GROMACS .gro file of C-alpha atoms in nm:
model
  408
    1SER     CA    1  -1.618  -2.414  -1.452
    2GLY     CA    2  -1.851  -2.712  -1.460
    3SER     CA    3  -1.814  -3.011  -1.231
    4TRP     CA    4  -1.433  -3.015  -1.227
    5LYS     CA    5  -1.422  -3.047  -0.847
    6GLU     CA    6  -1.582  -3.392  -0.872
    7ALA     CA    7  -1.317  -3.502  -1.124
    8GLU     CA    8  -1.007  -3.350  -0.967
    9ASN     CA    9  -0.791  -3.661  -0.997
   10ASP     CA   10  -0.898  -3.717  -1.359
   11ILE     CA   11  -0.806  -3.356  -1.442
   12ILE     CA   12  -0.462  -3.388  -1.289
   13HIS     CA   13  -0.403  -3.716  -1.473
   14ALA     CA   14  -0.517  -3.573  -1.807
   15LEU     CA   15  -0.299  -3.263  -1.778
   16GLU     CA   16   0.006  -3.463  -1.674
   17GLN     CA   17  -0.018  -3.655  -2.003
   18ASN     CA   18   0.093  -3.344  -2.192
   19ARG     CA   19   0.460  -3.351  -2.284
   20GLY     CA   20   0.684  -3.145  -2.057
   21VAL     CA   21   0.439  -3.104  -1.767
   22VAL     CA   22   0.628  -3.107  -1.434
   23SER     CA   23   0.344  -3.066  -1.184
   24VAL     CA   24  -0.027  -2.982  -1.163
   25GLU     CA   25  -0.194  -2.814  -0.866
   26ILE     CA   26  -0.563  -2.731  -0.823
   27SER     CA   27  -0.682  -2.440  -0.609
   28ARG     CA   28  -1.038  -2.511  -0.495
   29ASP     CA   29  -1.086  -2.165  -0.345
   30GLU     CA   30  -1.001  -1.976  -0.663
   31ASP     CA   31  -1.119  -2.232  -0.920
   32GLU     CA   32  -0.775  -2.233  -1.076
   33VAL     CA   33  -0.536  -2.497  -1.207
   34SER     CA   34  -0.164  -2.417  -1.193
   35ILE     CA   35   0.063  -2.606  -1.433
   36VAL     CA   36   0.442  -2.607  -1.419
   37TYR     CA   37   0.603  -2.720  -1.745
   38GLU     CA   38   0.938  -2.710  -1.919
   39SER     CA   39   0.946  -2.424  -2.166
   40SER     CA   40   1.194  -2.610  -2.385
   41THR     CA   41   0.932  -2.873  -2.476
   42LEU     CA   42   0.645  -2.849  -2.723
   43MET     CA   43   0.395  -2.806  -2.438
   44ARG     CA   44   0.175  -2.498  -2.481
   45PRO     CA   45  -0.085  -2.342  -2.246
   46ARG     CA   46  -0.354  -2.397  -2.508
   47ASP     CA   47  -0.274  -2.769  -2.507
   48ALA     CA   48  -0.382  -2.780  -2.142
   49ILE     CA   49  -0.704  -2.598  -2.228
   50SER     CA   50  -0.773  -2.848  -2.507
   51SER     CA   51  -0.724  -3.135  -2.261
   52LEU     CA   52  -0.983  -2.983  -2.027
   53LYS     CA   53  -1.230  -2.921  -2.311
   54LYS     CA   54  -1.217  -3.292  -2.399
   55MET     CA   55  -1.350  -3.351  -2.045
   56ASP     CA   56  -1.634  -3.099  -2.102
   57ILE     CA   57  -1.466  -2.851  -1.869
   58SER     CA   58  -1.441  -2.495  -1.997
   59ALA     CA   59  -1.132  -2.297  -1.904
   60HIS     CA   60  -0.948  -1.982  -2.000
   61PRO     CA   61  -0.587  -1.883  -1.939
   62VAL     CA   62  -0.497  -1.638  -1.663
   63SER     CA   63  -0.269  -1.380  -1.819
   64PRO     CA   64   0.036  -1.268  -1.618
   65PHE     CA   65  -0.090  -0.917  -1.684
   66GLU     CA   66  -0.403  -1.001  -1.484
   67ARG     CA   67  -0.177  -1.103  -1.195
   68MET     CA   68   0.007  -0.773  -1.224
   69THR     CA   69  -0.316  -0.576  -1.230
   70SER     CA   70  -0.436  -0.743  -0.911
   71THR     CA   71  -0.116  -0.645  -0.728
   72LEU     CA   72  -0.137  -0.277  -0.820
   73SER     CA   73  -0.239  -0.037  -0.546
   74SER     CA   74  -0.617  -0.042  -0.520
   75ASP     CA   75  -0.860   0.228  -0.417
   76SER     CA   76  -0.915   0.061  -0.079
   77GLU     CA   77  -0.601   0.204   0.083
   78ILE     CA   78  -0.654   0.559  -0.038
   79LYS     CA   79  -1.023   0.541   0.057
   80TYR     CA   80  -0.935   0.412   0.404
   81TYR     CA   81  -0.682   0.686   0.482
   82GLY     CA   82  -0.901   0.948   0.316
   83ARG     CA   83  -1.193   0.845   0.537
   84VAL     CA   84  -0.976   0.832   0.851
   85PHE     CA   85  -0.822   1.171   0.776
   86ALA     CA   86  -1.166   1.324   0.716
   87LEU     CA   87  -1.290   1.183   1.048
   88CYS     CA   88  -0.978   1.314   1.222
   89LEU     CA   89  -1.055   1.663   1.091
   90ILE     CA   90  -1.399   1.645   1.250
   91PHE     CA   91  -1.230   1.619   1.590
   92PHE     CA   92  -0.919   1.820   1.505
   93VAL     CA   93  -1.094   2.147   1.410
   94PRO     CA   94  -1.295   2.183   1.734
   95GLY     CA   95  -0.993   2.052   1.926
   96LEU     CA   96  -0.784   2.330   1.772
   97LEU     CA   97  -1.045   2.587   1.869
   98PHE     CA   98  -1.098   2.471   2.228
   99GLY     CA   99  -0.738   2.372   2.294
  100MET     CA  100  -0.536   2.648   2.130
  101ILE     CA  101  -0.748   2.943   2.015
  102PHE     CA  102  -1.029   3.003   2.264
  103VAL     CA  103  -0.780   3.006   2.554
  104TRP     CA  104  -0.648   3.337   2.415
  105ILE     CA  105  -0.993   3.498   2.401
  106ASN     CA  106  -1.058   3.613   2.757
  107PRO     CA  107  -1.442   3.615   2.759
  108VAL     CA  108  -1.454   3.269   2.602
  109ASN     CA  109  -1.172   3.136   2.819
  110GLU     CA  110  -1.355   3.248   3.133
  111GLN     CA  111  -1.656   3.041   3.036
  112LEU     CA  112  -1.445   2.737   2.940
  113SER     CA  113  -1.250   2.759   3.267
  114MET     CA  114  -1.572   2.726   3.464
  115LYS     CA  115  -1.561   2.426   3.699
  116LEU     CA  116  -1.838   2.173   3.642
  117ILE     CA  117  -1.774   1.907   3.906
  118ARG     CA  118  -1.530   1.986   4.185
  119GLY     CA  119  -1.203   2.073   4.004
  120LEU     CA  120  -1.307   1.958   3.655
  121LYS     CA  121  -1.316   2.242   3.400
  122LEU     CA  122  -1.557   2.258   3.107
  123ASN     CA  123  -1.275   2.290   2.854
  124ASP     CA  124  -1.095   1.982   2.989
  125LEU     CA  125  -1.415   1.776   2.960
  126ILE     CA  126  -1.469   1.891   2.599
  127MET     CA  127  -1.110   1.803   2.504
  128PHE     CA  128  -1.145   1.461   2.669
  129ILE     CA  129  -1.458   1.389   2.463
  130LEU     CA  130  -1.281   1.497   2.141
  131ALA     CA  131  -0.955   1.312   2.206
  132THR     CA  132  -1.090   0.972   2.316
  133PRO     CA  133  -1.226   0.850   1.977
  134VAL     CA  134  -0.918   0.983   1.797
  135GLN     CA  135  -0.680   0.804   2.034
  136PHE     CA  136  -0.853   0.465   2.045
  137TRP     CA  137  -1.034   0.453   1.709
  138LEU     CA  138  -0.865   0.667   1.445
  139GLY     CA  139  -0.517   0.597   1.580
  140LEU     CA  140  -0.576   0.222   1.612
  141ARG     CA  141  -0.350   0.128   1.319
  142PHE     CA  142  -0.049   0.296   1.481
  143HIS     CA  143  -0.111   0.112   1.806
  144GLN     CA  144  -0.151  -0.222   1.627
  145ALA     CA  145   0.175  -0.163   1.436
  146THR     CA  146   0.347  -0.078   1.765
  147TRP     CA  147   0.223  -0.400   1.924
  148ARG     CA  148   0.349  -0.606   1.628
  149ALA     CA  149   0.688  -0.435   1.653
  150ILE     CA  150   0.707  -0.505   2.027
  151LYS     CA  151   0.630  -0.873   1.967
  152HIS     CA  152   0.924  -0.882   1.726
  153ARG     CA  153   1.139  -0.692   1.976
  154SER     CA  154   1.187  -0.393   1.751
  155VAL     CA  155   1.085  -0.028   1.747
  156THR     CA  156   0.950   0.188   1.465
  157MET     CA  157   0.827   0.543   1.424
  158ASP     CA  158   0.477   0.408   1.497
  159THR     CA  159   0.614   0.315   1.839
  160LEU     CA  160   0.705   0.677   1.903
  161VAL     CA  161   0.364   0.796   1.787
  162THR     CA  162   0.188   0.550   2.019
  163LEU     CA  163   0.410   0.636   2.315
  164GLY     CA  164   0.377   1.012   2.261
  165THR     CA  165   0.001   1.017   2.214
  166PHE     CA  166  -0.073   0.766   2.491
  167THR     CA  167   0.157   0.945   2.734
  168ALA     CA  168  -0.017   1.276   2.667
  169TYR     CA  169  -0.363   1.116   2.681
  170ILE     CA  170  -0.310   0.907   2.995
  171TYR     CA  171  -0.144   1.199   3.177
  172SER     CA  172  -0.443   1.419   3.093
  173VAL     CA  173  -0.694   1.155   3.209
  174VAL     CA  174  -0.507   1.107   3.537
  175ALA     CA  175  -0.497   1.484   3.586
  176ILE     CA  176  -0.877   1.501   3.539
  177ILE     CA  177  -0.930   1.218   3.789
  178ILE     CA  178  -0.714   1.396   4.048
  179MET     CA  179  -0.896   1.725   3.985
  180LEU     CA  180  -1.223   1.545   4.055
  181ALA     CA  181  -1.081   1.400   4.375
  182ILE     CA  182  -0.892   1.712   4.490
  183PRO     CA  183  -1.066   2.035   4.383
  184THR     CA  184  -0.760   2.246   4.473
  185PHE     CA  185  -0.538   2.049   4.233
  186SER     CA  186  -0.461   2.217   3.899
  187SER     CA  187  -0.271   2.091   3.596
  188GLU     CA  188  -0.253   2.138   3.221
  189VAL     CA  189  -0.401   1.869   2.996
  190PHE     CA  190  -0.254   1.759   2.662
  191PHE     CA  191  -0.549   1.613   2.475
  192ASP     CA  192  -0.481   1.853   2.187
  193ALA     CA  193  -0.139   1.689   2.132
  194SER     CA  194  -0.296   1.347   2.087
  195ILE     CA  195  -0.554   1.479   1.840
  196SER     CA  196  -0.305   1.685   1.638
  197LEU     CA  197  -0.037   1.418   1.602
  198ILE     CA  198  -0.273   1.141   1.492
  199THR     CA  199  -0.446   1.378   1.248
  200PHE     CA  200  -0.127   1.499   1.081
  201ILE     CA  201   0.029   1.154   1.052
  202ASN     CA  202  -0.292   1.014   0.903
  203MET     CA  203  -0.278   1.303   0.656
  204GLY     CA  204   0.075   1.193   0.563
  205ARG     CA  205  -0.040   0.835   0.509
  206PHE     CA  206  -0.328   0.960   0.294
  207LEU     CA  207  -0.092   1.165   0.073
  208GLU     CA  208   0.143   0.867   0.040
  209ALA     CA  209  -0.142   0.637  -0.063
  210HIS     CA  210  -0.261   0.898  -0.314
  211ALA     CA  211   0.086   0.918  -0.470
  212LYS     CA  212   0.103   0.540  -0.502
  213LYS     CA  213  -0.243   0.536  -0.658
  214ASN     CA  214  -0.135   0.786  -0.925
  215THR     CA  215   0.153   0.556  -1.022
  216SER     CA  216  -0.074   0.252  -1.025
  217SER     CA  217  -0.327   0.433  -1.246
  218ALA     CA  218  -0.056   0.507  -1.501
  219ILE     CA  219   0.047   0.139  -1.506
  220GLN     CA  220  -0.317   0.032  -1.532
  221LYS     CA  221  -0.362   0.250  -1.842
  222LEU     CA  222  -0.045   0.100  -1.989
  223LEU     CA  223  -0.175  -0.254  -1.933
  224GLU     CA  224  -0.507  -0.165  -2.096
  225MET     CA  225  -0.321  -0.089  -2.420
  226ARG     CA  226  -0.216  -0.453  -2.472
  227ALA     CA  227  -0.385  -0.684  -2.721
  228ASN     CA  228  -0.626  -0.942  -2.583
  229THR     CA  229  -0.650  -1.170  -2.888
  230CYS     CA  230  -0.434  -1.239  -3.191
  231TYR     CA  231  -0.422  -1.448  -3.510
  232LEU     CA  232  -0.221  -1.771  -3.486
  233VAL     CA  233  -0.118  -1.903  -3.827
  234GLU     CA  234   0.028  -2.231  -3.950
  235LEU     CA  235   0.267  -2.222  -4.245
  236ASP     CA  236   0.325  -2.489  -4.508
  237GLU     CA  237   0.644  -2.693  -4.525
  238SER     CA  238   0.821  -2.422  -4.722
  239GLY     CA  239   0.740  -2.168  -4.451
  240THR     CA  240   0.597  -1.913  -4.695
  241ASP     CA  241   0.224  -1.978  -4.736
  242VAL     CA  242  -0.038  -1.975  -4.463
  243VAL     CA  243  -0.242  -2.297  -4.450
  244LYS     CA  244  -0.438  -2.233  -4.128
  245GLU     CA  245  -0.535  -1.931  -3.924
  246GLU     CA  246  -0.726  -1.905  -3.593
  247ILE     CA  247  -0.795  -1.648  -3.322
  248ILE     CA  248  -0.640  -1.724  -2.984
  249ASP     CA  249  -0.603  -1.549  -2.649
  250THR     CA  250  -0.269  -1.369  -2.619
  251ALA     CA  251  -0.216  -1.544  -2.283
  252THR     CA  252  -0.178  -1.873  -2.474
  253ILE     CA  253   0.099  -1.753  -2.706
  254HIS     CA  254   0.405  -1.977  -2.691
  255LYS     CA  255   0.760  -1.902  -2.797
  256GLY     CA  256   0.801  -1.976  -3.166
  257ASP     CA  257   0.434  -1.925  -3.258
  258ILE     CA  258   0.378  -1.754  -3.592
  259LEU     CA  259   0.125  -1.472  -3.565
  260ARG     CA  260  -0.036  -1.243  -3.822
  261VAL     CA  261  -0.071  -0.874  -3.745
  262ARG     CA  262  -0.285  -0.666  -3.981
  263PRO     CA  263  -0.267  -0.286  -4.023
  264GLY     CA  264  -0.412  -0.099  -3.726
  265GLU     CA  265  -0.382  -0.399  -3.492
  266LYS     CA  266  -0.167  -0.416  -3.181
  267ILE     CA  267   0.134  -0.642  -3.185
  268PRO     CA  268   0.045  -0.919  -2.935
  269THR     CA  269   0.393  -0.991  -2.796
  270ASP     CA  270   0.762  -0.917  -2.840
  271ALA     CA  271   0.861  -1.085  -3.165
  272LEU     CA  272   1.067  -1.090  -3.489
  273ILE     CA  273   0.918  -1.017  -3.830
  274VAL     CA  274   0.942  -1.321  -4.059
  275GLN     CA  275   0.735  -1.189  -4.350
  276GLY     CA  276   0.641  -0.844  -4.476
  277HIS     CA  277   0.741  -0.492  -4.391
  278THR     CA  278   0.557  -0.215  -4.211
  279SER     CA  279   0.586   0.089  -3.985
  280VAL     CA  280   0.513   0.059  -3.612
  281ASP     CA  281   0.396   0.324  -3.367
  282GLU     CA  282   0.617   0.264  -3.061
  283SER     CA  283   0.521   0.585  -2.879
  284MET     CA  284   0.371   0.397  -2.582
  285ILE     CA  285   0.720   0.257  -2.506
  286THR     CA  286   0.967   0.509  -2.645
  287GLY     CA  287   0.760   0.829  -2.647
  288GLU     CA  288   0.859   0.885  -3.011
  289SER     CA  289   0.552   0.985  -3.213
  290VAL     CA  290   0.706   0.910  -3.555
  291PRO     CA  291   0.638   0.548  -3.669
  292VAL     CA  292   0.944   0.326  -3.706
  293SER     CA  293   0.999   0.128  -4.027
  294LYS     CA  294   1.027  -0.246  -3.977
  295THR     CA  295   1.117  -0.529  -4.212
  296VAL     CA  296   1.214  -0.899  -4.198
  297ASN     CA  297   1.429  -0.994  -3.893
  298ASP     CA  298   1.351  -0.665  -3.718
  299SER     CA  299   1.218  -0.692  -3.365
  300VAL     CA  300   0.880  -0.550  -3.266
  301ILE     CA  301   0.753  -0.475  -2.917
  302GLY     CA  302   0.429  -0.614  -2.780
  303SER     CA  303   0.134  -0.370  -2.746
  304THR     CA  304   0.275  -0.128  -3.002
  305VAL     CA  305   0.057  -0.055  -3.308
  306ASN     CA  306   0.116  -0.185  -3.658
  307GLN     CA  307   0.042   0.106  -3.892
  308GLY     CA  308   0.164  -0.025  -4.227
  309GLY     CA  309   0.116  -0.355  -4.407
  310SER     CA  310   0.021  -0.702  -4.290
  311ILE     CA  311   0.313  -0.890  -4.132
  312LEU     CA  312   0.390  -1.232  -3.993
  313ILE     CA  313   0.588  -1.239  -3.669
  314ARG     CA  314   0.750  -1.512  -3.462
  315ALA     CA  315   0.698  -1.484  -3.087
  316GLU     CA  316   1.031  -1.444  -2.905
  317TYR     CA  317   0.926  -1.329  -2.557
  318VAL     CA  318   0.589  -1.403  -2.396
  319GLY     CA  319   0.411  -1.334  -2.068
  320GLN     CA  320   0.634  -1.182  -1.803
  321GLU     CA  321   0.933  -1.183  -2.038
  322THR     CA  322   0.790  -0.905  -2.257
  323ALA     CA  323   0.909  -0.546  -2.241
  324LEU     CA  324   0.570  -0.425  -2.117
  325ALA     CA  325   0.564  -0.682  -1.836
  326GLN     CA  326   0.917  -0.590  -1.731
  327ILE     CA  327   0.827  -0.220  -1.719
  328VAL     CA  328   0.529  -0.298  -1.495
  329THR     CA  329   0.743  -0.526  -1.276
  330MET     CA  330   1.007  -0.256  -1.230
  331VAL     CA  331   0.746  -0.001  -1.129
  332GLN     CA  332   0.589  -0.246  -0.885
  333ASN     CA  333   0.930  -0.323  -0.737
  334ALA     CA  334   0.996   0.049  -0.703
  335GLN     CA  335   0.671   0.084  -0.507
  336GLN     CA  336   0.728  -0.218  -0.286
  337THR     CA  337   1.106  -0.205  -0.235
  338LYS     CA  338   1.244   0.037   0.017
  339PRO     CA  339   1.469   0.302  -0.143
  340PRO     CA  340   1.814   0.366   0.013
  341ILE     CA  341   1.689   0.678   0.192
  342GLN     CA  342   1.406   0.479   0.355
  343LYS     CA  343   1.647   0.205   0.464
  344MET     CA  344   1.858   0.477   0.623
  345ALA     CA  345   1.547   0.616   0.794
  346ASP     CA  346   1.470   0.271   0.935
  347LYS     CA  347   1.821   0.250   1.078
  348ILE     CA  348   1.785   0.598   1.224
  349SER     CA  349   1.446   0.516   1.376
  350SER     CA  350   1.589   0.206   1.546
  351ILE     CA  351   1.826   0.440   1.729
  352PHE     CA  352   1.611   0.752   1.736
  353VAL     CA  353   1.309   0.601   1.914
  354PRO     CA  354   1.499   0.451   2.211
  355LEU     CA  355   1.706   0.771   2.229
  356VAL     CA  356   1.392   0.987   2.255
  357ILE     CA  357   1.251   0.762   2.527
  358CYS     CA  358   1.579   0.785   2.724
  359ILE     CA  359   1.593   1.165   2.686
  360SER     CA  360   1.230   1.188   2.798
  361LEU     CA  361   1.302   0.981   3.110
  362LEU     CA  362   1.617   1.183   3.177
  363THR     CA  363   1.418   1.505   3.146
  364PHE     CA  364   1.168   1.375   3.400
  365ALA     CA  365   1.448   1.277   3.641
  366VAL     CA  366   1.625   1.614   3.610
  367TRP     CA  367   1.309   1.814   3.673
  368MET     CA  368   1.216   1.591   3.965
  369ALA     CA  369   1.555   1.664   4.114
  370LEU     CA  370   1.520   2.039   4.054
  371THR     CA  371   1.172   2.055   4.209
  372ALA     CA  372   1.244   1.824   4.504
  373PRO     CA  373   1.147   1.965   4.846
  374THR     CA  374   1.513   1.962   4.947
  375ASN     CA  375   1.606   2.167   4.639
  376SER     CA  376   1.477   2.523   4.600
  377THR     CA  377   1.627   2.573   4.254
  378VAL     CA  378   1.286   2.563   4.080
  379SER     CA  379   0.950   2.635   4.237
  380VAL     CA  380   0.639   2.450   4.119
  381PRO     CA  381   0.364   2.693   4.012
  382GLY     CA  382   0.027   2.697   4.190
  383GLU     CA  383  -0.109   2.383   4.352
  384GLU     CA  384   0.055   2.150   4.101
  385SER     CA  385   0.271   1.867   4.236
  386ALA     CA  386   0.638   1.824   4.146
  387ILE     CA  387   0.566   1.487   3.981
  388PHE     CA  388   0.301   1.625   3.743
  389PHE     CA  389   0.512   1.933   3.677
  390SER     CA  390   0.810   1.712   3.578
  391ILE     CA  391   0.597   1.476   3.369
  392GLN     CA  392   0.486   1.771   3.156
  393PHE     CA  393   0.845   1.830   3.041
  394ALA     CA  394   0.894   1.459   2.969
  395ILE     CA  395   0.574   1.460   2.763
  396SER     CA  396   0.694   1.767   2.575
  397VAL     CA  397   1.009   1.581   2.466
  398MET     CA  398   0.804   1.282   2.350
  399VAL     CA  399   0.540   1.484   2.168
  400ILE     CA  400   0.788   1.716   1.997
  401ALA     CA  401   0.973   1.411   1.862
  402CYS     CA  402   0.655   1.252   1.725
  403PRO     CA  403   0.625   1.464   1.407
  404CYS     CA  404   0.960   1.316   1.303
  405GLY     CA  405   0.753   1.006   1.223
  406MET     CA  406   0.605   1.198   0.932
  407GLY     CA  407   0.950   1.255   0.788
  408LEU     CA  408   1.107   0.919   0.871
   0.00000   0.00000   0.00000
């Protein structure tokens, strides 16, 4: 804080005077100074803070645990998918009623089959109104992901979702336009497929985000158990008596620092006991509720609780080297790294999606051949054209394959 931006060059020069400093970078946007130094030297993070204080610039260390906390899954993702899923349900429920249930209730179906304008039915207009916001608004993320994949010349399950829903939607819109132009024309519409697929896949994304949030909450609680401050001590030449003691931030602990831990306090970092003996509650790491006896040269784990006597410890592992930090890192990697089964699913989807598209086109071609005027193998029902009749089967292949995106 303060007027450090006006003295940027002076700050860099002052920090570079500390022994072992390799480079200094200042981030204006985040009001942060990043220092790279050789850990084998006597340089300590608190030395940098002291250099800044001499220039009347207040500063505090950014703990690696703060970095880890910021990378944990936030509420924003789960709130987004929860909101999108809730909005999808608003359109899905009436879409289910008008598209799949009311058609089986004769009195209701007769009213919904009433033609409003030329060949346009009331039920088709209602389904169009329900499907349009779902397709272009609530399904926007799938379409954006598809576009990014296309730009990189790849296909994903989002590609199949976009193709399936857009094919069903565009076919239905074209059918409505033709019914308005030609009153005798009749065709099924598939707006309900677009609504259902986008709703169910958004539900899957919401459940996935919720599962990740549960894991992140557990890690957050684990990080909250760490100590924020500790007692740094300075021993006399014999290494037995304490001549100086001060409170410091645990983020400024350096390897080799001697720290005092009193009964009931949390051990600030992974260390070795150099004086005293005690019992330590390590249940947060091991799950064992019985305290473990510790004496000189025994190792203690950061964030565990000292329950016995006062001890002096020598810091062995600090920051991201500690056991707690490594546990958090492993969990984060597990969340962010694709497991073997997901890698296999990606390989399958790279083959599955083009295969579904080819089968859909083949289905269209076969039915066009069967319903051709020169071929009396299959007769087209009612006033429907052979092209629209064949497209319906191609759409069925595409739409039926879409729910695989929830599994893959």
